Amino acid sequence: MFKRRANTLNKICIFLFIVIVVISGCVKKDKKVVLRFANWITPGASGRYIYDLIAEFEKTHPGVEIKSEFASGQPYWRKLYTSHTSGNAPDIFCMVPSQLVRLSSKGMMLPLDEFLAKEEFGLNDYQPNIRKVIQFREKVWMLPLGFHSFVLYYNKTMFDKEKIKYPDKNWGWSDFLDAAKKLTKDTNGDGRIDQYGFSSYLNINYLSLWIYGNGGRIVDESGKKVMLDHKEAIEALQFISDLINKYKVVPREAVTTGEMQSNVVQDYFANGKAGMFILGAWCIPRFREEIKSFDWDIAPFPKGKANRRCNLINAGISISSQTKHSKLAWEFVKQIAGPVGVRLSAKAGQDIPALNDKEAKHNFLTAGEKPKNIKLFFEALEYSEPTPLKMGFESNWDKYLKPGMESLMLGNESAEKMMKRIGPELQKGLDEFWKDLEVESR
C-alpha cells in the first residue's frame, strides 16, 4: 500500500515538474524583447519611412518592441557615450563616420562583418567611397542609410526675375559671386537687405566644399596633420568671410545659427529669402511639401581653381557591443539599412542609395517632380570624396576651430591671422586625439 502511494506521489511530482517546465518555457517564450534604438530621426516628411519600417518589424517579429530614444546634436552623442560608460547602452544607434573611429576603438560597437557575410548583399554592393567611411581597421562598423553629395539649390523664379542665367557645370566662383550680388536686394526700400543671394551653414562639412575646390585640405591623407593653415585653405576661408562681410550676400545670422541641426539657414531658401543654398538631398522631402510660391532646381557645386571637388557624408546604423540580442538587433539593422529600407528611403527622397540597387536608384530619381536635375546627386559622386571627419577632426571643431571661424565670419580678423592664431592649437588637439585613440585601442 505504501509502495503504491509512493508510486502515485512520484507520478504527481513528475507531472508537476513537467507542468512547471512547460509553463516556464511559455513565459520565457512570451516575454517581450525590447530593443532600444537611439536616433535623431523625427517622424516628419523625411523620417516617416523609418517609423513605418519599425511598425512593420514589430508586426513580423511578435513579442519584439523597438523603443525609439530620440536626441539630436551634441546631446545625442553625450547621451550615447554616457550610456555605454554606465553599462546601459541602447542596442542599436544611429552613427556617423566622425564618431566611428572613437566608439569602435573604445569597444562600444559590434563589428558587422560576420552578419554581412551571411546576407545576399555585401560590402562590394556599396559605392566605393561609402566603403571607406563605414570601415575602420578592416572591419565594418555601421550599415549606411544612404549618402549625400552636395549640390547647389537655386530659386529659378528669382533668377528669371533678375534675368540671370541658371547655374550649370561651367559655373565657377566668380559666376556664383556675380549672381549672388545681383540677387541680394532691399526689396521694400527700408534700407535693410531682405533678399540674399546665398544662404549656407558654416560648419566643417560646408567649409570643406570651398577648401577642396580651391585645392586645399582640412587634414592630410593620414588624418594626423592639419592643413587648414596652408595657402589654398586660407584663400577659401577668406572667400567665405568676404561673402558675408565684404559683399554682404549671405545673412549674418548664418554665423551664429550655422549648425546642421538648425533649420534657420535652410529657411532662408525655403521661404524665398535666399536665391541659392547648398545642401545634400535630405531637405528634398521638406522642399517638395512646403515650397509652393516659386520654382526651384539644383545645379553642380561651383568649381574652383582646382576644378570641382565635393565632400561626401553619410549616416548609418550600428549595434552596441553591450546588446544581449545581437542577432535580433542585426535583423532590425538589416530592415532599416538593407535593401528594403534603402528602397523606401530613396522613395521618400531622403537619402541617395548607398547600395548599388537598381530599384532604389529608380525610386530616388522618380520620387517627385522636383528637382528636375536630381540625377546630379549621382554625378557628383565622380568628384566627391569622404570628409576627414572619420579621422576624428570633428572632435576638435567646437573646442578650437568653431570660435575662430565665428570670429572670421563676423569680420573680426582675416583668415590668415585667424589660422596663424589657432593653427597650433588645432594641431595639438589632433595630436591628442590620436594619442588617446592609441591608448583606447590597447
Short mmCIF file of C-alpha atoms in Angstrom, two decimals:
data_model
loop_
_atom_site.label_atom_id
_atom_site.label_comp_id
_atom_site.label_asym_id
_atom_site.label_seq_id
_atom_site.Cartn_x
_atom_site.Cartn_y
_atom_site.Cartn_z
CA MET A 1 0.00 0.00 0.00
CA PHE A 2 2.78 2.37 0.97
CA LYS A 3 4.59 1.37 -2.19
CA ARG A 4 1.50 2.17 -4.28
CA ARG A 5 1.17 5.58 -2.59
CA ALA A 6 4.86 6.29 -3.18
CA ASN A 7 4.49 5.49 -6.88
CA THR A 8 1.45 7.73 -7.13
CA LEU A 9 3.31 10.55 -5.35
CA ASN A 10 6.24 10.14 -7.70
CA LYS A 11 3.94 10.37 -10.73
CA ILE A 12 2.35 13.53 -9.33
CA CYS A 13 5.78 15.11 -8.72
CA ILE A 14 6.90 14.23 -12.23
CA PHE A 15 3.68 15.65 -13.67
CA LEU A 16 4.05 18.87 -11.68
CA PHE A 17 7.69 19.16 -12.77
CA ILE A 18 6.68 18.83 -16.43
CA VAL A 19 3.93 21.43 -15.98
CA ILE A 20 6.38 23.86 -14.33
CA VAL A 21 8.92 23.37 -17.13
CA VAL A 22 6.28 23.91 -19.82
CA ILE A 23 4.90 27.00 -18.11
CA SER A 24 8.39 28.37 -17.58
CA GLY A 25 9.14 27.81 -21.25
CA CYS A 26 5.96 29.57 -22.29
CA VAL A 27 6.66 32.52 -20.03
CA LYS A 28 10.15 32.85 -21.41
CA LYS A 29 8.84 32.50 -24.95
CA ASP A 30 6.09 35.05 -24.43
CA LYS A 31 8.32 37.56 -22.64
CA LYS A 32 8.62 40.75 -24.67
CA VAL A 33 12.04 41.66 -26.00
CA VAL A 34 12.70 45.40 -26.07
CA LEU A 35 15.35 46.70 -28.46
CA ARG A 36 16.36 50.26 -27.66
CA PHE A 37 17.07 52.35 -30.75
CA ALA A 38 18.92 55.65 -30.14
CA ASN A 39 18.43 58.04 -33.04
CA TRP A 40 17.93 61.62 -34.21
CA ILE A 41 15.15 60.78 -36.70
CA THR A 42 11.88 62.71 -36.45
CA PRO A 43 8.62 61.29 -37.87
CA GLY A 44 8.26 64.18 -40.33
CA ALA A 45 8.39 64.06 -44.10
CA SER A 46 12.00 62.88 -44.25
CA GLY A 47 11.89 60.29 -41.45
CA ARG A 48 8.39 58.89 -41.77
CA TYR A 49 9.56 55.78 -43.61
CA ILE A 50 11.76 54.79 -40.64
CA TYR A 51 8.77 54.65 -38.32
CA ASP A 52 6.82 52.67 -40.93
CA LEU A 53 9.68 50.15 -41.03
CA ILE A 54 9.71 49.97 -37.22
CA ALA A 55 5.99 49.16 -37.21
CA GLU A 56 6.49 46.54 -39.92
CA PHE A 57 9.39 44.97 -37.99
CA GLU A 58 7.30 44.69 -34.83
CA LYS A 59 4.49 43.15 -36.88
CA THR A 60 6.74 40.48 -38.39
CA HIS A 61 8.54 39.86 -35.08
CA PRO A 62 5.81 39.19 -32.47
CA GLY A 63 6.99 39.85 -28.94
CA VAL A 64 9.60 42.39 -30.02
CA GLU A 65 9.29 46.10 -29.30
CA ILE A 66 11.53 48.77 -30.81
CA LYS A 67 11.85 51.58 -28.29
CA SER A 68 12.91 54.79 -30.01
CA GLU A 69 15.14 57.07 -27.91
CA PHE A 70 15.38 60.46 -29.61
CA ALA A 71 18.03 63.13 -29.18
CA SER A 72 19.83 65.44 -31.59
CA GLY A 73 23.08 67.35 -31.89
CA GLN A 74 25.68 67.19 -29.13
CA PRO A 75 23.16 65.89 -26.52
CA TYR A 76 22.77 62.76 -28.66
CA TRP A 77 26.48 61.96 -28.57
CA ARG A 78 26.88 62.82 -24.88
CA LYS A 79 23.98 60.52 -24.05
CA LEU A 80 25.40 57.74 -26.22
CA TYR A 81 28.85 57.92 -24.62
CA THR A 82 27.43 58.13 -21.09
CA SER A 83 25.08 55.19 -21.60
CA HIS A 84 27.95 52.98 -22.77
CA THR A 85 30.18 54.06 -19.90
CA SER A 86 27.45 53.26 -17.37
CA GLY A 87 26.67 49.89 -18.96
CA ASN A 88 23.20 50.97 -20.05
CA ALA A 89 23.73 51.39 -23.78
CA PRO A 90 20.96 51.17 -26.38
CA ASP A 91 21.00 48.03 -28.51
CA ILE A 92 21.09 49.93 -31.79
CA PHE A 93 22.03 53.50 -32.58
CA CYS A 94 22.47 55.94 -35.44
CA MET A 95 26.11 56.56 -36.35
CA VAL A 96 28.21 58.89 -38.47
CA PRO A 97 31.80 58.37 -39.64
CA SER A 98 33.05 61.23 -37.46
CA GLN A 99 32.31 59.20 -34.34
CA LEU A 100 33.00 55.74 -35.72
CA VAL A 101 36.74 55.70 -35.01
CA ARG A 102 36.48 56.59 -31.34
CA LEU A 103 33.43 54.45 -30.50
CA SER A 104 34.83 51.36 -32.21
CA SER A 105 38.23 51.89 -30.56
CA LYS A 106 36.56 52.12 -27.17
CA GLY A 107 34.91 48.75 -27.79
CA MET A 108 31.42 50.23 -27.82
CA MET A 109 30.41 48.84 -31.21
CA LEU A 110 29.88 45.38 -32.61
CA PRO A 111 31.64 44.63 -35.93
CA LEU A 112 29.11 43.69 -38.60
CA ASP A 113 31.30 41.61 -40.92
CA GLU A 114 30.02 38.20 -39.74
CA PHE A 115 26.41 39.30 -40.18
CA LEU A 116 27.06 40.74 -43.64
CA ALA A 117 28.81 37.55 -44.74
CA LYS A 118 25.54 35.62 -44.35
CA GLU A 119 23.43 38.05 -46.41
CA GLU A 120 22.67 38.23 -50.12
CA PHE A 121 24.12 41.75 -50.18
CA GLY A 122 27.64 42.56 -49.01
CA LEU A 123 30.34 45.19 -48.77
CA ASN A 124 31.04 45.11 -52.51
CA ASP A 125 27.46 46.15 -53.22
CA TYR A 126 28.12 49.62 -51.77
CA GLN A 127 29.54 52.61 -53.60
CA PRO A 128 33.38 52.54 -53.33
CA ASN A 129 33.55 55.84 -51.43
CA ILE A 130 30.93 54.57 -48.97
CA ARG A 131 33.06 51.54 -48.12
CA LYS A 132 35.82 53.86 -46.94
CA VAL A 133 33.71 55.57 -44.30
CA ILE A 134 31.92 52.56 -42.81
CA GLN A 135 35.16 50.66 -42.16
CA PHE A 136 37.99 51.11 -39.71
CA ARG A 137 40.92 48.76 -39.26
CA GLU A 138 39.46 46.41 -41.88
CA LYS A 139 36.15 45.92 -40.09
CA VAL A 140 32.65 47.19 -40.89
CA TRP A 141 31.07 49.12 -38.03
CA MET A 142 27.91 50.58 -39.49
CA LEU A 143 25.40 49.90 -42.23
CA PRO A 144 24.76 53.12 -44.18
CA LEU A 145 21.26 54.52 -44.54
CA GLY A 146 22.40 56.38 -47.63
CA PHE A 147 24.82 59.09 -48.63
CA HIS A 148 24.80 62.76 -49.53
CA SER A 149 26.82 64.58 -52.13
CA PHE A 150 26.35 68.34 -52.09
CA VAL A 151 24.71 70.40 -54.81
CA LEU A 152 23.63 73.99 -55.34
CA TYR A 153 19.90 74.59 -54.86
CA TYR A 154 18.64 77.69 -56.65
CA ASN A 155 15.41 79.67 -56.90
CA LYS A 156 14.51 79.60 -60.60
CA THR A 157 11.77 82.18 -60.19
CA MET A 158 14.19 84.63 -58.60
CA PHE A 159 16.78 84.00 -61.30
CA ASP A 160 14.16 84.62 -64.00
CA LYS A 161 13.03 87.86 -62.40
CA GLU A 162 16.58 89.20 -62.31
CA LYS A 163 17.30 87.82 -65.82
CA ILE A 164 20.23 85.73 -64.57
CA LYS A 165 21.32 82.63 -66.43
CA TYR A 166 20.76 79.42 -64.45
CA PRO A 167 23.90 77.89 -62.90
CA ASP A 168 25.43 75.00 -64.83
CA LYS A 169 28.51 72.76 -64.90
CA ASN A 170 30.65 75.62 -66.24
CA TRP A 171 29.95 77.89 -63.30
CA GLY A 172 32.98 78.96 -61.27
CA TRP A 173 33.31 81.03 -58.09
CA SER A 174 33.20 84.33 -59.99
CA ASP A 175 29.95 83.33 -61.74
CA PHE A 176 28.49 82.34 -58.39
CA LEU A 177 29.53 85.64 -56.79
CA ASP A 178 28.15 87.74 -59.67
CA ALA A 179 24.77 86.02 -59.38
CA ALA A 180 24.74 86.33 -55.58
CA LYS A 181 25.38 90.09 -55.85
CA LYS A 182 22.52 90.59 -58.32
CA LEU A 183 20.12 88.55 -56.19
CA THR A 184 20.90 90.43 -52.96
CA LYS A 185 18.38 93.27 -52.56
CA ASP A 186 16.40 95.56 -50.34
CA THR A 187 13.04 94.72 -51.87
CA ASN A 188 10.88 97.08 -49.81
CA GLY A 189 13.11 100.15 -49.66
CA ASP A 190 13.53 100.25 -45.87
CA GLY A 191 17.32 100.35 -46.10
CA ARG A 192 17.78 96.75 -44.98
CA ILE A 193 18.57 93.69 -47.08
CA ASP A 194 15.69 91.22 -47.07
CA GLN A 195 16.64 89.07 -50.06
CA TYR A 196 20.05 87.43 -50.09
CA GLY A 197 21.95 85.80 -52.90
CA PHE A 198 23.12 82.87 -50.82
CA SER A 199 22.48 81.14 -47.51
CA SER A 200 24.73 78.47 -46.06
CA TYR A 201 25.68 76.57 -42.96
CA LEU A 202 29.19 77.27 -41.76
CA ASN A 203 30.27 74.01 -40.20
CA ILE A 204 33.12 71.86 -41.44
CA ASN A 205 31.08 69.89 -43.98
CA TYR A 206 30.27 73.08 -45.89
CA LEU A 207 33.59 74.85 -45.44
CA SER A 208 35.38 71.86 -46.93
CA LEU A 209 33.44 72.27 -50.21
CA TRP A 210 35.21 75.55 -50.86
CA ILE A 211 38.53 74.40 -49.44
CA TYR A 212 38.63 71.28 -51.63
CA GLY A 213 37.57 73.27 -54.68
CA ASN A 214 40.48 75.65 -54.15
CA GLY A 215 42.97 72.79 -53.95
CA GLY A 216 43.22 72.77 -50.17
CA ARG A 217 42.67 70.16 -47.49
CA ILE A 218 41.49 70.16 -43.91
CA VAL A 219 43.88 67.42 -42.84
CA ASP A 220 46.33 65.30 -44.81
CA GLU A 221 45.58 61.77 -46.05
CA SER A 222 46.65 60.22 -42.74
CA GLY A 223 44.31 62.49 -40.81
CA LYS A 224 47.17 63.44 -38.49
CA LYS A 225 48.37 66.76 -39.90
CA VAL A 226 46.27 69.94 -40.05
CA MET A 227 46.35 71.63 -43.45
CA LEU A 228 43.91 74.47 -42.83
CA ASP A 229 46.87 76.80 -42.39
CA HIS A 230 48.00 76.24 -45.99
CA LYS A 231 47.51 78.93 -48.64
CA GLU A 232 44.72 77.18 -50.57
CA ALA A 233 42.60 76.62 -47.45
CA ILE A 234 43.17 80.17 -46.18
CA GLU A 235 42.08 81.64 -49.53
CA ALA A 236 38.87 79.61 -49.45
CA LEU A 237 38.07 80.61 -45.87
CA GLN A 238 38.65 84.26 -46.71
CA PHE A 239 36.30 83.98 -49.71
CA ILE A 240 33.52 82.68 -47.45
CA SER A 241 34.13 85.51 -44.96
CA ASP A 242 34.02 88.05 -47.80
CA LEU A 243 30.65 86.71 -48.93
CA ILE A 244 29.28 87.81 -45.55
CA ASN A 245 31.30 90.90 -44.66
CA LYS A 246 32.56 92.40 -47.92
CA TYR A 247 29.86 91.52 -50.44
CA LYS A 248 27.05 91.05 -47.90
CA VAL A 249 25.33 88.38 -49.99
CA VAL A 250 24.95 85.98 -47.04
CA PRO A 251 22.82 86.74 -43.94
CA ARG A 252 24.99 87.29 -40.85
CA GLU A 253 22.53 85.15 -38.94
CA ALA A 254 24.25 82.18 -40.59
CA VAL A 255 27.30 82.84 -38.43
CA THR A 256 25.51 82.02 -35.18
CA THR A 257 22.92 79.52 -36.43
CA GLY A 258 25.16 77.53 -38.73
CA GLU A 259 24.64 74.10 -37.21
CA MET A 260 23.24 71.24 -39.25
CA GLN A 261 20.51 70.77 -36.66
CA SER A 262 19.22 74.30 -37.17
CA ASN A 263 16.63 75.00 -39.85
CA VAL A 264 17.10 78.77 -39.73
CA VAL A 265 19.66 78.84 -42.53
CA GLN A 266 17.61 76.40 -44.58
CA ASP A 267 14.53 78.55 -44.01
CA TYR A 268 16.06 81.43 -45.94
CA PHE A 269 15.85 79.39 -49.12
CA ALA A 270 12.56 77.64 -48.35
CA ASN A 271 10.86 80.99 -47.61
CA GLY A 272 12.16 82.65 -50.78
CA LYS A 273 14.59 84.94 -48.97
CA ALA A 274 17.78 83.50 -50.50
CA GLY A 275 18.39 82.72 -54.14
CA MET A 276 20.91 79.91 -53.62
CA PHE A 277 21.61 77.31 -50.98
CA ILE A 278 24.00 74.34 -50.63
CA LEU A 279 22.92 71.05 -49.10
CA GLY A 280 22.56 67.31 -49.67
CA ALA A 281 19.33 65.52 -50.56
CA TRP A 282 17.80 65.31 -47.09
CA CYS A 283 15.98 68.63 -47.45
CA ILE A 284 14.15 67.50 -50.61
CA PRO A 285 11.08 65.99 -48.84
CA ARG A 286 10.60 69.25 -46.96
CA PHE A 287 11.06 71.44 -50.04
CA ARG A 288 8.60 69.32 -52.03
CA GLU A 289 5.95 69.71 -49.36
CA GLU A 290 6.47 73.35 -48.38
CA ILE A 291 7.74 75.34 -51.38
CA LYS A 292 4.70 76.43 -53.39
CA SER A 293 5.43 80.08 -54.21
CA PHE A 294 8.43 79.62 -56.51
CA ASP A 295 10.11 77.14 -58.83
CA TRP A 296 13.44 75.60 -57.85
CA ASP A 297 16.06 73.15 -59.07
CA ILE A 298 19.64 72.03 -58.39
CA ALA A 299 22.97 72.55 -60.17
CA PRO A 300 26.56 71.33 -59.66
CA PHE A 301 28.57 73.00 -56.92
CA PRO A 302 30.63 75.88 -58.46
CA LYS A 303 34.13 74.80 -59.44
CA GLY A 304 37.21 76.45 -58.02
CA LYS A 305 40.76 76.70 -59.34
CA ALA A 306 41.27 73.00 -58.56
CA ASN A 307 38.15 72.24 -60.62
CA ARG A 308 35.11 70.87 -58.80
CA ARG A 309 35.51 68.92 -55.58
CA CYS A 310 32.79 67.94 -53.19
CA ASN A 311 32.67 66.15 -49.88
CA LEU A 312 30.64 63.05 -49.19
CA ILE A 313 28.78 62.47 -45.95
CA ASN A 314 26.56 59.69 -44.75
CA ALA A 315 24.85 58.28 -41.69
CA GLY A 316 24.08 54.71 -40.75
CA ILE A 317 23.05 52.24 -38.08
CA SER A 318 25.34 50.41 -35.66
CA ILE A 319 24.94 47.74 -32.98
CA SER A 320 26.17 48.17 -29.43
CA SER A 321 28.70 45.70 -28.06
CA GLN A 322 26.56 45.61 -24.90
CA THR A 323 23.42 44.27 -26.56
CA LYS A 324 22.11 40.90 -25.38
CA HIS A 325 20.20 40.40 -28.61
CA SER A 326 22.80 40.81 -31.33
CA LYS A 327 21.08 38.58 -33.90
CA LEU A 328 17.75 40.30 -33.43
CA ALA A 329 19.46 43.68 -33.50
CA TRP A 330 21.05 42.77 -36.83
CA GLU A 331 17.66 41.79 -38.23
CA PHE A 332 16.42 45.27 -37.36
CA VAL A 333 19.51 46.99 -38.78
CA LYS A 334 19.06 44.99 -41.98
CA GLN A 335 15.41 46.01 -42.15
CA ILE A 336 16.27 49.71 -41.85
CA ALA A 337 19.52 49.93 -43.81
CA GLY A 338 19.36 46.86 -46.04
CA PRO A 339 17.71 46.68 -49.48
CA VAL A 340 14.16 47.08 -48.15
CA GLY A 341 14.95 50.18 -46.10
CA VAL A 342 17.19 51.72 -48.76
CA ARG A 343 14.43 51.44 -51.36
CA LEU A 344 11.89 53.11 -49.08
CA SER A 345 14.35 55.83 -48.08
CA ALA A 346 15.05 56.52 -51.76
CA LYS A 347 11.33 56.67 -52.50
CA ALA A 348 10.92 59.25 -49.74
CA GLY A 349 13.72 61.31 -51.32
CA GLN A 350 15.54 61.31 -48.01
CA ASP A 351 18.81 59.57 -48.87
CA ILE A 352 20.74 58.81 -52.03
CA PRO A 353 21.01 55.00 -52.14
CA ALA A 354 24.36 53.76 -50.90
CA LEU A 355 23.64 50.29 -52.27
CA ASN A 356 24.08 49.58 -55.97
CA ASP A 357 20.42 48.68 -56.21
CA LYS A 358 18.51 49.43 -59.42
CA GLU A 359 15.12 49.66 -57.71
CA ALA A 360 16.43 52.03 -55.05
CA LYS A 361 18.07 54.28 -57.65
CA HIS A 362 14.87 54.31 -59.71
CA ASN A 363 12.85 55.18 -56.60
CA PHE A 364 15.10 58.11 -55.79
CA LEU A 365 15.10 59.50 -59.32
CA THR A 366 11.32 59.26 -59.72
CA ALA A 367 10.17 60.15 -56.19
CA GLY A 368 8.86 63.60 -57.20
CA GLU A 369 8.67 66.21 -59.91
CA LYS A 370 11.38 68.34 -58.32
CA PRO A 371 14.23 68.81 -58.58
CA LYS A 372 14.34 68.13 -62.32
CA ASN A 373 18.12 67.66 -62.29
CA ILE A 374 18.03 65.14 -59.45
CA LYS A 375 20.47 62.87 -61.32
CA LEU A 376 23.19 65.37 -60.37
CA PHE A 377 23.45 63.73 -56.95
CA PHE A 378 24.81 60.59 -58.59
CA GLU A 379 27.01 62.56 -60.99
CA ALA A 380 28.51 64.39 -58.01
CA LEU A 381 29.95 61.08 -56.82
CA GLU A 382 32.56 61.41 -59.56
CA TYR A 383 34.11 64.43 -57.85
CA SER A 384 33.19 63.65 -54.24
CA GLU A 385 35.38 62.26 -51.50
CA PRO A 386 34.76 61.32 -47.86
CA THR A 387 35.22 64.16 -45.39
CA PRO A 388 38.14 63.95 -42.95
CA LEU A 389 35.68 63.70 -40.09
CA LYS A 390 36.24 59.95 -39.89
CA MET A 391 39.74 60.76 -38.73
CA GLY A 392 38.41 62.49 -35.65
CA PHE A 393 38.88 66.11 -36.64
CA GLU A 394 35.32 66.93 -35.65
CA SER A 395 36.21 66.28 -32.02
CA ASN A 396 38.36 69.44 -32.12
CA TRP A 397 35.89 71.56 -34.08
CA ASP A 398 33.86 73.06 -31.23
CA LYS A 399 36.85 73.44 -28.95
CA TYR A 400 39.24 75.18 -31.33
CA LEU A 401 38.05 75.89 -34.85
CA LYS A 402 34.45 76.99 -34.34
CA PRO A 403 35.26 80.06 -32.19
CA GLY A 404 37.96 81.04 -34.69
CA MET A 405 35.59 80.64 -37.61
CA GLU A 406 32.92 82.73 -35.90
CA SER A 407 35.48 85.48 -35.39
CA LEU A 408 36.41 85.27 -39.07
CA MET A 409 32.81 85.24 -40.29
CA LEU A 410 31.95 88.22 -38.10
CA GLY A 411 34.77 90.12 -39.80
CA ASN A 412 36.87 90.47 -36.67
CA GLU A 413 40.04 89.11 -38.30
CA SER A 414 41.36 87.77 -41.59
CA ALA A 415 41.60 84.06 -42.40
CA GLU A 416 45.40 84.24 -42.39
CA LYS A 417 45.51 85.89 -38.98
CA MET A 418 42.91 83.52 -37.56
CA MET A 419 44.72 80.40 -38.73
CA LYS A 420 48.07 81.71 -37.51
CA ARG A 421 46.47 82.14 -34.10
CA ILE A 422 44.61 78.83 -33.80
CA GLY A 423 46.61 76.58 -36.15
CA PRO A 424 48.98 75.31 -33.42
CA GLU A 425 46.01 74.60 -31.15
CA LEU A 426 44.27 72.63 -33.88
CA GLN A 427 47.37 70.50 -34.42
CA LYS A 428 47.75 70.00 -30.68
CA GLY A 429 44.15 68.88 -30.44
CA LEU A 430 44.55 66.47 -33.33
CA ASP A 431 47.73 65.02 -31.79
CA GLU A 432 45.88 64.49 -28.52
CA PHE A 433 43.05 62.74 -30.32
CA TRP A 434 45.36 60.19 -31.95
CA LYS A 435 47.33 59.68 -28.74
CA ASP A 436 44.12 58.96 -26.83
CA LEU A 437 42.96 56.67 -29.61
CA GLU A 438 46.12 54.58 -29.38
CA VAL A 439 45.62 54.20 -25.63
CA GLU A 440 41.96 53.25 -26.05
CA SER A 441 42.83 50.62 -28.67
CA ARG A 442 45.23 48.71 -26.41
#
